Amino acid sequence: MTESGFVKAQSDNLPKMDAFMVAAFFANSPLYKSAEIRGIKADSAGRENYGDAALGYVQLKREGHLCTVKAKICPEHKVRNKDYLVTLVVNEQSETVEDVSCNDCPASLGGCKHAIAVLMWVHRRSEEPAATEIQCYWRKPTLSKIGTELKYITLESFGKAPQQQLPHPSNGSFLQKFVEIGKERNINSEILRFFANEDSSLAKLGIHQLLLKYVSQGGSSAEDFFIYCNTVMTDALCQATVEQSQNTLWHQLRYGRITASRIYEASRCKKSDGVLVEHIVGSMKIKETKAMLRGKFLEKKVISVVEKKII
């Protein structure tokens, strides 16, 4: 039986959830920023063949602009154990995910995979095309039927259904539309941060904007580019970065530039992909851990064994 005030979830009454809402929730929630939950666990929990098989008995309730969705998740390894109850709260007016929590999982305080599975399941249902018939989601999870109604689940059942190949539409305006929607919903991401102030005069001082503007005007030589930069950069504009390291614009303007602190090294540099270049463009070398070194060693060992067998 459904809880008091709740109704059975169907394909025509679930809240709509697009990719921007999912991305904004993961970016703003402190529970899903640890290395473990951002890695393979999050990827496996969000996969289609797990969520669709393990989720069942979905019910929902609307109070004002808030829609509360409750679903039961069958344990992945011990299907006879008690199902986990997951609660999802969506603000349909502001189009934001307010909260996703698993009520029975010990790992829920740090963000568990069952909450991710329900979140991605609702997102997938929103992406499905409208059907003439209404599908009810108040049913027993398919995964929990193993050993009762189902003796086993084949690999074909877990595999994705073949998708019809459709012609891809033109993506000429995709980036512009993406930036517009991101600004409207105030989403914080690297690419949107780059376009945050693209209309201001300060943003035009970035190395990318200067190069694009210079090339569009027919420029081609490095000497003329320096002259062009000198005409664009005025003292009044450059005073906006007085805080330096605390200023985001200051870091953006320094990207890709050989500053006074690097000019001596640059004049004597003989490598095109060394440490100096990494510092100038802002890249970072990842320090290899013991596990990474062990993986490289095993990979080389396997390759050598395979080569010997082939020979």
Short mmCIF file of C-alpha atoms in Angstrom, two decimals:
data_model
loop_
_atom_site.label_atom_id
_atom_site.label_comp_id
_atom_site.label_asym_id
_atom_site.label_seq_id
_atom_site.Cartn_x
_atom_site.Cartn_y
_atom_site.Cartn_z
CA MET A 1 0.00 0.00 0.00
CA THR A 2 1.14 3.55 -0.69
CA GLU A 3 1.82 5.91 2.21
CA SER A 4 -0.74 8.50 3.28
CA GLY A 5 -0.94 11.35 0.78
CA PHE A 6 1.08 9.49 -1.86
CA VAL A 7 -0.11 8.10 -5.19
CA LYS A 8 1.36 5.42 -7.39
CA ALA A 9 3.95 6.79 -9.81
CA GLN A 10 3.20 6.51 -13.51
CA SER A 11 4.82 7.70 -16.69
CA ASP A 12 2.46 10.69 -16.83
CA ASN A 13 2.88 12.07 -13.29
CA LEU A 14 6.64 11.85 -12.58
CA PRO A 15 8.52 15.18 -12.21
CA LYS A 16 10.56 16.30 -15.20
CA MET A 17 14.33 16.24 -14.65
CA ASP A 18 16.85 17.22 -17.32
CA ALA A 19 20.64 16.89 -17.42
CA PHE A 20 21.18 20.43 -16.10
CA MET A 21 19.23 19.64 -12.92
CA VAL A 22 21.28 16.49 -12.33
CA ALA A 23 24.57 18.30 -12.95
CA ALA A 24 23.61 21.19 -10.67
CA PHE A 25 22.69 18.80 -7.85
CA PHE A 26 25.99 16.91 -7.98
CA ALA A 27 27.95 20.18 -8.23
CA ASN A 28 26.26 21.75 -5.20
CA SER A 29 25.77 18.73 -2.93
CA PRO A 30 28.64 18.17 -0.45
CA LEU A 31 27.80 14.44 -0.23
CA TYR A 32 28.93 13.61 -3.76
CA LYS A 33 32.34 15.26 -3.94
CA SER A 34 34.51 12.55 -2.40
CA ALA A 35 36.84 10.63 -4.67
CA GLU A 36 35.03 7.34 -4.04
CA ILE A 37 31.50 8.44 -4.89
CA ARG A 38 32.70 10.49 -7.91
CA GLY A 39 34.41 7.46 -9.42
CA ILE A 40 33.36 3.98 -10.34
CA LYS A 41 30.61 3.77 -7.70
CA ALA A 42 28.72 6.73 -9.12
CA ASP A 43 29.17 5.43 -12.65
CA SER A 44 27.90 1.94 -11.82
CA ALA A 45 25.00 3.23 -9.70
CA GLY A 46 23.75 5.45 -12.50
CA ARG A 47 23.83 2.79 -15.20
CA GLU A 48 20.56 1.91 -16.83
CA ASN A 49 20.65 -1.88 -16.38
CA TYR A 50 21.03 -1.52 -12.60
CA GLY A 51 18.48 1.18 -11.79
CA ASP A 52 15.72 -0.18 -14.03
CA ALA A 53 16.06 -3.70 -12.61
CA ALA A 54 16.55 -2.84 -8.93
CA LEU A 55 13.96 -0.06 -8.53
CA GLY A 56 10.27 -0.62 -7.78
CA TYR A 57 7.22 0.51 -5.81
CA VAL A 58 7.59 4.15 -6.83
CA GLN A 59 5.13 6.59 -5.24
CA LEU A 60 4.96 10.38 -5.19
CA LYS A 61 3.28 13.32 -3.52
CA ARG A 62 3.01 16.98 -4.55
CA GLU A 63 2.86 19.81 -2.01
CA GLY A 64 2.94 23.22 -3.65
CA HIS A 65 6.00 23.39 -5.89
CA LEU A 66 7.68 20.40 -4.22
CA CYS A 67 7.29 16.88 -5.56
CA THR A 68 8.42 14.06 -3.25
CA VAL A 69 9.23 10.74 -4.91
CA LYS A 70 9.80 7.59 -2.85
CA ALA A 71 11.10 4.36 -4.33
CA LYS A 72 12.41 1.03 -3.08
CA ILE A 73 15.79 -0.29 -4.26
CA CYS A 74 16.51 -4.01 -4.17
CA PRO A 75 20.02 -4.83 -2.81
CA GLU A 76 22.31 -5.71 -5.69
CA HIS A 77 24.03 -8.71 -4.07
CA LYS A 78 21.53 -9.92 -1.44
CA VAL A 79 18.22 -9.72 -3.25
CA ARG A 80 16.34 -11.40 -0.38
CA ASN A 81 17.23 -8.66 2.10
CA LYS A 82 14.94 -5.74 2.90
CA ASP A 83 14.68 -3.12 0.14
CA TYR A 84 16.23 0.29 0.67
CA LEU A 85 13.80 3.24 0.76
CA VAL A 86 15.06 6.30 -1.15
CA THR A 87 13.40 9.75 -1.04
CA LEU A 88 13.82 12.34 -3.79
CA VAL A 89 12.53 15.93 -3.48
CA VAL A 90 12.24 18.07 -6.63
CA ASN A 91 11.25 21.76 -6.81
CA GLU A 92 9.24 21.88 -10.03
CA GLN A 93 9.02 25.67 -10.08
CA SER A 94 12.75 26.42 -9.85
CA GLU A 95 13.61 23.13 -11.62
CA THR A 96 16.11 22.03 -8.99
CA VAL A 97 16.73 18.83 -7.05
CA GLU A 98 16.36 19.75 -3.39
CA ASP A 99 17.46 16.47 -1.81
CA VAL A 100 18.08 12.77 -2.46
CA SER A 101 18.52 10.50 0.54
CA CYS A 102 18.55 6.79 1.29
CA ASN A 103 16.75 6.08 4.56
CA ASP A 104 18.08 2.57 5.25
CA CYS A 105 21.65 2.47 3.90
CA PRO A 106 24.54 2.90 6.41
CA ALA A 107 26.51 4.82 3.75
CA SER A 108 23.74 7.38 3.14
CA LEU A 109 25.44 10.05 5.29
CA GLY A 110 28.26 10.15 2.78
CA GLY A 111 26.13 9.83 -0.34
CA CYS A 112 25.26 6.27 -1.38
CA LYS A 113 24.73 4.59 -4.74
CA HIS A 114 21.03 3.90 -4.12
CA ALA A 115 20.27 7.64 -4.08
CA ILE A 116 22.19 8.06 -7.35
CA ALA A 117 20.27 5.16 -8.90
CA VAL A 118 16.88 6.76 -8.12
CA LEU A 119 18.03 10.19 -9.30
CA MET A 120 19.26 8.83 -12.64
CA TRP A 121 16.15 6.64 -13.01
CA VAL A 122 13.85 9.67 -12.77
CA HIS A 123 16.12 11.50 -15.24
CA ARG A 124 15.90 8.64 -17.75
CA ARG A 125 12.12 8.56 -17.45
CA SER A 126 12.03 12.28 -18.28
CA GLU A 127 14.11 11.69 -21.41
CA GLU A 128 11.76 9.03 -22.75
CA PRO A 129 9.42 10.04 -25.57
CA ALA A 130 5.72 10.30 -24.79
CA ALA A 131 3.82 7.04 -25.27
CA THR A 132 0.17 6.45 -26.01
CA GLU A 133 -0.16 4.11 -23.05
CA ILE A 134 0.61 4.92 -19.41
CA GLN A 135 3.12 2.72 -17.63
CA CYS A 136 2.78 2.18 -13.88
CA TYR A 137 5.94 2.08 -11.75
CA TRP A 138 4.25 0.68 -8.63
CA ARG A 139 5.58 -2.83 -9.08
CA LYS A 140 8.03 -5.25 -7.53
CA PRO A 141 11.69 -4.71 -8.54
CA THR A 142 12.73 -7.09 -11.31
CA LEU A 143 15.98 -7.93 -9.53
CA SER A 144 14.16 -9.20 -6.43
CA LYS A 145 12.18 -11.75 -8.51
CA ILE A 146 15.23 -13.96 -9.05
CA GLY A 147 14.56 -17.40 -7.54
CA THR A 148 10.77 -16.92 -7.37
CA GLU A 149 9.07 -15.94 -10.61
CA LEU A 150 12.40 -15.70 -12.47
CA LYS A 151 15.00 -18.45 -12.15
CA TYR A 152 17.77 -16.29 -13.53
CA ILE A 153 18.42 -13.16 -15.59
CA THR A 154 20.38 -13.58 -18.79
CA LEU A 155 23.04 -11.22 -20.06
CA GLU A 156 20.68 -10.18 -22.83
CA SER A 157 18.20 -8.96 -20.22
CA PHE A 158 20.85 -6.73 -18.65
CA GLY A 159 22.07 -5.40 -22.00
CA LYS A 160 20.83 -2.18 -23.50
CA ALA A 161 18.08 -2.31 -26.08
CA PRO A 162 19.25 -1.51 -29.61
CA GLN A 163 18.78 2.15 -30.36
CA GLN A 164 17.50 3.38 -33.66
CA GLN A 165 20.09 5.37 -35.56
CA LEU A 166 18.65 8.79 -36.23
CA PRO A 167 20.28 11.58 -38.24
CA HIS A 168 22.12 13.99 -35.95
CA PRO A 169 20.77 17.54 -36.05
CA SER A 170 23.07 20.47 -36.67
CA ASN A 171 24.93 21.50 -33.50
CA GLY A 172 25.95 24.94 -34.73
CA SER A 173 23.91 26.70 -32.01
CA PHE A 174 24.37 24.06 -29.29
CA LEU A 175 27.10 25.93 -27.37
CA GLN A 176 25.15 29.19 -27.44
CA LYS A 177 22.00 27.46 -26.16
CA PHE A 178 24.01 25.62 -23.48
CA VAL A 179 25.51 28.88 -22.18
CA GLU A 180 22.12 30.63 -22.16
CA ILE A 181 20.43 27.87 -20.14
CA GLY A 182 23.42 27.63 -17.79
CA LYS A 183 23.28 31.37 -17.05
CA GLU A 184 19.53 31.27 -16.46
CA ARG A 185 19.86 28.48 -13.90
CA ASN A 186 23.06 29.87 -12.36
CA ILE A 187 25.00 26.62 -12.83
CA ASN A 188 28.62 26.67 -11.67
CA SER A 189 30.95 24.86 -14.08
CA GLU A 190 34.30 25.43 -15.80
CA ILE A 191 32.89 26.11 -19.27
CA LEU A 192 30.18 28.46 -17.98
CA ARG A 193 32.74 30.27 -15.83
CA PHE A 194 34.69 30.97 -19.02
CA PHE A 195 31.61 32.55 -20.66
CA ALA A 196 30.34 34.26 -17.48
CA ASN A 197 31.51 37.75 -18.43
CA GLU A 198 32.00 37.34 -22.15
CA ASP A 199 30.02 40.51 -22.92
CA SER A 200 32.07 42.75 -20.63
CA SER A 201 35.12 44.72 -21.73
CA LEU A 202 37.25 42.96 -19.12
CA ALA A 203 36.53 39.50 -20.55
CA LYS A 204 37.86 40.68 -23.91
CA LEU A 205 41.34 40.90 -22.40
CA GLY A 206 41.61 37.10 -22.15
CA ILE A 207 44.23 35.55 -24.40
CA HIS A 208 41.63 33.49 -26.29
CA GLN A 209 39.40 36.51 -26.97
CA LEU A 210 42.36 38.67 -28.04
CA LEU A 211 43.64 36.02 -30.47
CA LEU A 212 40.20 35.38 -31.98
CA LYS A 213 39.53 39.10 -32.41
CA TYR A 214 42.99 39.68 -33.91
CA VAL A 215 42.67 36.82 -36.41
CA SER A 216 39.12 37.88 -37.38
CA GLN A 217 40.53 41.30 -38.34
CA GLY A 218 43.04 39.68 -40.69
CA GLY A 219 46.11 39.67 -38.41
CA SER A 220 48.72 36.95 -38.77
CA SER A 221 52.11 38.05 -37.35
CA ALA A 222 53.22 37.95 -33.70
CA GLU A 223 54.65 41.49 -33.86
CA ASP A 224 51.33 42.96 -35.04
CA PHE A 225 49.53 40.97 -32.32
CA PHE A 226 51.60 42.70 -29.63
CA ILE A 227 50.73 46.08 -31.15
CA TYR A 228 47.06 45.11 -31.21
CA CYS A 229 47.14 44.07 -27.52
CA ASN A 230 48.75 47.40 -26.61
CA THR A 231 45.85 49.28 -28.21
CA VAL A 232 43.18 47.19 -26.47
CA MET A 233 44.66 47.07 -22.96
CA THR A 234 44.23 50.38 -21.19
CA ASP A 235 45.35 51.31 -17.68
CA ALA A 236 41.74 51.72 -16.56
CA LEU A 237 40.84 48.14 -17.54
CA CYS A 238 43.96 46.59 -16.05
CA GLN A 239 43.28 48.17 -12.63
CA ALA A 240 40.36 45.76 -12.21
CA THR A 241 42.80 42.98 -11.22
CA VAL A 242 44.46 44.74 -8.27
CA GLU A 243 43.69 41.79 -5.95
CA GLN A 244 45.76 39.55 -8.23
CA SER A 245 45.80 36.00 -6.87
CA GLN A 246 42.38 36.49 -5.23
CA ASN A 247 40.88 37.70 -8.52
CA THR A 248 39.45 35.20 -11.01
CA LEU A 249 39.94 37.58 -13.92
CA TRP A 250 43.64 37.94 -13.05
CA HIS A 251 44.15 34.17 -13.47
CA GLN A 252 42.21 34.20 -16.73
CA LEU A 253 44.32 37.02 -18.19
CA ARG A 254 47.57 35.28 -17.22
CA TYR A 255 46.59 32.04 -18.92
CA GLY A 256 49.02 31.26 -21.74
CA ARG A 257 51.19 34.33 -21.18
CA ILE A 258 54.91 34.52 -20.44
CA THR A 259 55.01 36.94 -17.51
CA ALA A 260 58.02 38.69 -15.97
CA SER A 261 58.53 35.85 -13.47
CA ARG A 262 58.90 33.35 -16.34
CA ILE A 263 60.69 35.40 -19.00
CA TYR A 264 64.19 34.27 -17.94
CA GLU A 265 63.25 30.57 -18.06
CA ALA A 266 61.36 31.01 -21.32
CA SER A 267 64.36 32.62 -23.03
CA ARG A 268 66.44 29.51 -22.28
CA CYS A 269 63.77 26.83 -22.66
CA LYS A 270 64.47 24.21 -25.35
CA LYS A 271 61.41 21.95 -24.83
CA SER A 272 57.95 22.46 -26.27
CA ASP A 273 56.18 20.23 -23.71
CA GLY A 274 58.22 20.55 -20.52
CA VAL A 275 57.44 21.76 -17.00
CA LEU A 276 57.72 25.43 -18.00
CA VAL A 277 55.03 25.06 -20.66
CA GLU A 278 52.77 23.31 -18.14
CA HIS A 279 53.17 26.21 -15.72
CA ILE A 280 52.42 28.78 -18.41
CA VAL A 281 49.22 27.12 -19.66
CA GLY A 282 48.13 26.16 -16.14
CA SER A 283 48.23 22.38 -16.51
CA MET A 284 49.16 20.05 -13.68
CA LYS A 285 51.06 16.77 -13.69
CA ILE A 286 49.34 13.99 -11.76
CA LYS A 287 51.56 12.31 -9.19
CA GLU A 288 51.39 8.57 -9.69
CA THR A 289 50.35 6.54 -6.65
CA LYS A 290 51.58 3.06 -5.73
CA ALA A 291 48.40 1.56 -7.21
CA MET A 292 48.97 3.39 -10.51
CA LEU A 293 52.61 2.25 -10.68
CA ARG A 294 51.55 -1.32 -9.90
CA GLY A 295 48.95 -1.16 -12.66
CA LYS A 296 51.55 0.02 -15.17
CA PHE A 297 53.90 -2.80 -14.11
CA LEU A 298 51.19 -5.44 -14.51
CA GLU A 299 50.17 -4.00 -17.88
CA LYS A 300 53.74 -4.25 -19.19
CA LYS A 301 54.01 -7.78 -17.82
CA VAL A 302 50.80 -8.91 -19.54
CA ILE A 303 51.89 -7.33 -22.82
CA SER A 304 55.25 -9.10 -22.69
CA VAL A 305 53.58 -12.48 -22.02
CA VAL A 306 51.17 -11.98 -24.92
CA GLU A 307 54.00 -11.00 -27.25
CA LYS A 308 55.97 -14.11 -26.31
CA LYS A 309 52.96 -16.35 -27.02
CA ILE A 310 52.44 -14.70 -30.41
CA ILE A 311 56.07 -15.18 -31.34
#
